[in-house]
């Protein structure tokens, strides 16, 4: 007598993003500066050892977590919450480094895999040196390799770029 196995797959199309956006199902509050976010502990804990520890019964049984804005800007936190809730966030030259700092602080490792791939595709002569620096600061291995190759194979293009000269002098391009 042999038991047959039957594979059963749930093919319903639940929009997880809609459920995560719904405050009705949120089970905790996260306060950063003067902003309060309704969050889902399981989502944050599944993507961050930092949050897993904060929400564990051993550490904190409270459902309200307050993070000091000295370490975390509320706008950056909002972007990271969107990222952890499977929403799209938009990277700009102004927010890449603050997002990396916050993701590093909060131990959101998946953020670094995603950003490493993204930044590798956007290396240019004007940003190769700064992206290599960023890669070293946050352990972005692919970005470090790709930016190093750009600098190695195209040194004139990189170092003669007007933006590099301004940055090397500590000046900013006002455009």
mmCIF file of C-alpha atoms in Angstrom:
data_model
loop_
_atom_site.group_PDB
_atom_site.id
_atom_site.type_symbol
_atom_site.label_atom_id
_atom_site.label_comp_id
_atom_site.label_asym_id
_atom_site.label_seq_id
_atom_site.Cartn_x
_atom_site.Cartn_y
_atom_site.Cartn_z
ATOM 1 C CA UNK A 1 0.000 0.000 0.000
ATOM 2 C CA UNK A 2 1.566 3.270 -1.147
ATOM 3 C CA UNK A 3 0.269 6.708 -0.200
ATOM 4 C CA UNK A 4 -0.008 9.156 -3.065
ATOM 5 C CA UNK A 5 1.119 12.715 -2.610
ATOM 6 C CA UNK A 6 -0.785 15.578 -4.106
ATOM 7 C CA UNK A 7 0.815 18.973 -4.523
ATOM 8 C CA UNK A 8 -1.592 21.717 -3.642
ATOM 9 C CA UNK A 9 -0.663 25.296 -4.509
ATOM 10 C CA UNK A 10 -2.642 28.331 -3.442
ATOM 11 C CA UNK A 11 -2.964 30.372 -6.606
ATOM 12 C CA UNK A 12 -5.060 33.197 -5.211
ATOM 13 C CA UNK A 13 -3.739 36.604 -6.079
ATOM 14 C CA UNK A 14 -3.593 38.379 -2.748
ATOM 15 C CA UNK A 15 -2.094 41.829 -2.962
ATOM 16 C CA UNK A 16 0.237 41.769 0.017
ATOM 17 C CA UNK A 17 1.069 45.446 -0.434
ATOM 18 C CA UNK A 18 -2.568 46.418 0.137
ATOM 19 C CA UNK A 19 -2.723 44.363 3.312
ATOM 20 C CA UNK A 20 0.523 45.867 4.591
ATOM 21 C CA UNK A 21 -0.691 49.412 3.865
ATOM 22 C CA UNK A 22 -3.889 48.745 5.802
ATOM 23 C CA UNK A 23 -3.486 50.170 9.303
ATOM 24 C CA UNK A 24 -6.251 47.891 10.547
ATOM 25 C CA UNK A 25 -3.864 44.929 10.512
ATOM 26 C CA UNK A 26 -0.831 46.755 11.934
ATOM 27 C CA UNK A 27 0.243 45.405 15.315
ATOM 28 C CA UNK A 28 2.871 47.925 16.445
ATOM 29 C CA UNK A 29 3.852 51.575 16.271
ATOM 30 C CA UNK A 30 7.246 52.915 15.328
ATOM 31 C CA UNK A 31 8.040 56.491 16.344
ATOM 32 C CA UNK A 32 10.877 58.353 14.653
ATOM 33 C CA UNK A 33 11.146 62.025 15.499
ATOM 34 C CA UNK A 34 7.655 63.503 15.342
ATOM 35 C CA UNK A 35 6.278 60.822 12.996
ATOM 36 C CA UNK A 36 4.429 57.706 14.081
ATOM 37 C CA UNK A 37 4.178 54.726 11.728
ATOM 38 C CA UNK A 38 1.764 51.814 12.041
ATOM 39 C CA UNK A 39 3.863 48.741 11.295
ATOM 40 C CA UNK A 40 3.651 44.978 11.095
ATOM 41 C CA UNK A 41 6.095 43.344 13.499
ATOM 42 C CA UNK A 42 6.400 40.177 11.431
ATOM 43 C CA UNK A 43 7.416 42.169 8.338
ATOM 44 C CA UNK A 44 10.071 44.224 10.148
ATOM 45 C CA UNK A 45 11.364 41.257 12.153
ATOM 46 C CA UNK A 46 11.630 39.089 9.044
ATOM 47 C CA UNK A 47 13.901 41.621 7.331
ATOM 48 C CA UNK A 48 15.958 43.018 10.173
ATOM 49 C CA UNK A 49 17.726 41.339 13.116
ATOM 50 C CA UNK A 50 17.550 44.761 14.788
ATOM 51 C CA UNK A 51 13.741 44.754 14.719
ATOM 52 C CA UNK A 52 13.595 41.049 15.506
ATOM 53 C CA UNK A 53 15.455 41.762 18.727
ATOM 54 C CA UNK A 54 13.359 44.846 19.539
ATOM 55 C CA UNK A 55 10.088 42.996 19.093
ATOM 56 C CA UNK A 56 11.154 39.802 20.857
ATOM 57 C CA UNK A 57 9.604 39.033 24.218
ATOM 58 C CA UNK A 58 13.035 38.833 25.813
ATOM 59 C CA UNK A 59 13.858 42.411 24.893
ATOM 60 C CA UNK A 60 10.660 44.409 24.736
ATOM 61 C CA UNK A 61 7.065 43.362 25.075
ATOM 62 C CA UNK A 62 5.862 46.815 24.119
ATOM 63 C CA UNK A 63 4.188 47.334 20.768
ATOM 64 C CA UNK A 64 5.536 50.894 20.534
ATOM 65 C CA UNK A 65 9.167 51.443 19.588
ATOM 66 C CA UNK A 66 10.758 54.898 19.615
ATOM 67 C CA UNK A 67 13.933 55.476 17.634
ATOM 68 C CA UNK A 68 16.045 58.563 18.244
ATOM 69 C CA UNK A 69 16.039 60.875 15.234
ATOM 70 C CA UNK A 70 19.704 61.583 15.969
ATOM 71 C CA UNK A 71 20.430 58.232 14.311
ATOM 72 C CA UNK A 72 17.541 58.075 11.871
ATOM 73 C CA UNK A 73 15.768 60.716 9.801
ATOM 74 C CA UNK A 74 11.990 60.209 9.620
ATOM 75 C CA UNK A 75 11.905 60.632 5.806
ATOM 76 C CA UNK A 76 14.634 58.028 5.375
ATOM 77 C CA UNK A 77 12.781 55.727 7.783
ATOM 78 C CA UNK A 78 9.648 56.166 5.713
ATOM 79 C CA UNK A 79 11.527 55.032 2.591
ATOM 80 C CA UNK A 80 12.968 52.017 4.393
ATOM 81 C CA UNK A 81 9.534 51.053 5.698
ATOM 82 C CA UNK A 82 8.223 51.204 2.129
ATOM 83 C CA UNK A 83 11.132 49.023 1.013
ATOM 84 C CA UNK A 84 10.459 46.469 3.774
ATOM 85 C CA UNK A 85 6.778 46.500 2.837
ATOM 86 C CA UNK A 86 7.669 45.559 -0.759
ATOM 87 C CA UNK A 87 6.942 48.993 -2.177
ATOM 88 C CA UNK A 88 9.072 50.938 -4.622
ATOM 89 C CA UNK A 89 11.406 53.596 -3.299
ATOM 90 C CA UNK A 90 13.303 56.074 -5.433
ATOM 91 C CA UNK A 91 17.033 56.544 -5.104
ATOM 92 C CA UNK A 92 18.578 59.934 -5.681
ATOM 93 C CA UNK A 93 22.143 61.163 -5.275
ATOM 94 C CA UNK A 94 20.918 62.942 -2.116
ATOM 95 C CA UNK A 95 19.292 59.954 -0.409
ATOM 96 C CA UNK A 96 21.548 57.000 -1.338
ATOM 97 C CA UNK A 97 24.075 57.508 1.426
ATOM 98 C CA UNK A 98 21.535 58.314 4.191
ATOM 99 C CA UNK A 99 19.519 55.230 3.157
ATOM 100 C CA UNK A 100 22.662 53.093 3.359
ATOM 101 C CA UNK A 101 23.561 54.478 6.785
ATOM 102 C CA UNK A 102 20.050 53.828 8.127
ATOM 103 C CA UNK A 103 19.806 50.356 6.551
ATOM 104 C CA UNK A 104 23.185 49.501 8.062
ATOM 105 C CA UNK A 105 22.077 50.748 11.490
ATOM 106 C CA UNK A 106 18.817 48.769 11.242
ATOM 107 C CA UNK A 107 20.577 45.690 9.764
ATOM 108 C CA UNK A 108 18.377 45.488 6.663
ATOM 109 C CA UNK A 109 20.690 43.216 4.686
ATOM 110 C CA UNK A 110 18.329 42.743 1.736
ATOM 111 C CA UNK A 111 18.532 46.482 1.088
ATOM 112 C CA UNK A 112 22.256 46.179 0.415
ATOM 113 C CA UNK A 113 21.830 43.334 -2.064
ATOM 114 C CA UNK A 114 19.253 45.364 -3.963
ATOM 115 C CA UNK A 115 21.176 48.636 -3.865
ATOM 116 C CA UNK A 116 24.461 46.921 -4.793
ATOM 117 C CA UNK A 117 22.898 45.600 -8.011
ATOM 118 C CA UNK A 118 21.221 48.919 -8.778
ATOM 119 C CA UNK A 119 24.303 51.087 -8.270
ATOM 120 C CA UNK A 120 26.497 48.765 -10.357
ATOM 121 C CA UNK A 121 24.257 49.551 -13.318
ATOM 122 C CA UNK A 122 24.602 53.308 -12.766
ATOM 123 C CA UNK A 123 28.361 53.843 -12.518
ATOM 124 C CA UNK A 124 29.707 56.713 -14.601
ATOM 125 C CA UNK A 125 32.901 58.696 -14.774
ATOM 126 C CA UNK A 126 31.325 61.353 -12.573
ATOM 127 C CA UNK A 127 30.415 58.997 -9.715
ATOM 128 C CA UNK A 128 32.882 56.076 -9.871
ATOM 129 C CA UNK A 129 35.135 57.376 -7.091
ATOM 130 C CA UNK A 130 32.300 58.300 -4.719
ATOM 131 C CA UNK A 131 30.523 54.989 -5.386
ATOM 132 C CA UNK A 132 33.731 53.085 -4.686
ATOM 133 C CA UNK A 133 34.008 54.941 -1.387
ATOM 134 C CA UNK A 134 30.383 54.099 -0.588
ATOM 135 C CA UNK A 135 31.014 50.438 -1.483
ATOM 136 C CA UNK A 136 33.911 50.238 0.973
ATOM 137 C CA UNK A 137 31.917 51.907 3.742
ATOM 138 C CA UNK A 138 28.993 49.464 3.473
ATOM 139 C CA UNK A 139 30.606 46.292 2.138
ATOM 140 C CA UNK A 140 28.988 46.419 -1.296
ATOM 141 C CA UNK A 141 31.242 43.884 -3.015
ATOM 142 C CA UNK A 142 29.858 44.041 -6.557
ATOM 143 C CA UNK A 143 29.854 47.829 -6.508
ATOM 144 C CA UNK A 144 33.430 47.909 -5.223
ATOM 145 C CA UNK A 145 34.584 45.627 -8.017
ATOM 146 C CA UNK A 146 32.633 47.414 -10.756
ATOM 147 C CA UNK A 147 33.629 50.925 -9.675
ATOM 148 C CA UNK A 148 37.258 49.855 -9.261
ATOM 149 C CA UNK A 149 37.253 48.478 -12.807
ATOM 150 C CA UNK A 150 35.757 51.731 -14.110
ATOM 151 C CA UNK A 151 38.495 53.729 -12.375
ATOM 152 C CA UNK A 152 41.233 51.313 -13.508
ATOM 153 C CA UNK A 153 40.224 51.085 -17.171
ATOM 154 C CA UNK A 154 39.091 54.695 -17.649
ATOM 155 C CA UNK A 155 41.294 56.795 -15.333
ATOM 156 C CA UNK A 156 41.405 59.845 -17.612
ATOM 157 C CA UNK A 157 37.646 59.846 -18.052
ATOM 158 C CA UNK A 158 37.186 59.566 -14.272
ATOM 159 C CA UNK A 159 39.861 61.920 -12.983
ATOM 160 C CA UNK A 160 39.534 64.572 -15.678
ATOM 161 C CA UNK A 161 35.788 64.797 -15.162
ATOM 162 C CA UNK A 162 34.895 68.308 -13.897
ATOM 163 C CA UNK A 163 32.703 66.851 -11.140
ATOM 164 C CA UNK A 164 35.624 64.830 -9.793
ATOM 165 C CA UNK A 165 37.805 67.941 -9.711
ATOM 166 C CA UNK A 166 35.154 69.892 -7.783
ATOM 167 C CA UNK A 167 34.713 67.057 -5.276
ATOM 168 C CA UNK A 168 38.478 66.655 -4.880
ATOM 169 C CA UNK A 169 38.720 70.345 -3.994
ATOM 170 C CA UNK A 170 35.822 70.032 -1.550
ATOM 171 C CA UNK A 171 33.591 72.182 -3.739
ATOM 172 C CA UNK A 172 30.125 71.322 -4.937
ATOM 173 C CA UNK A 173 28.574 71.760 -8.313
ATOM 174 C CA UNK A 174 25.722 74.237 -7.825
ATOM 175 C CA UNK A 175 23.731 73.011 -10.812
#
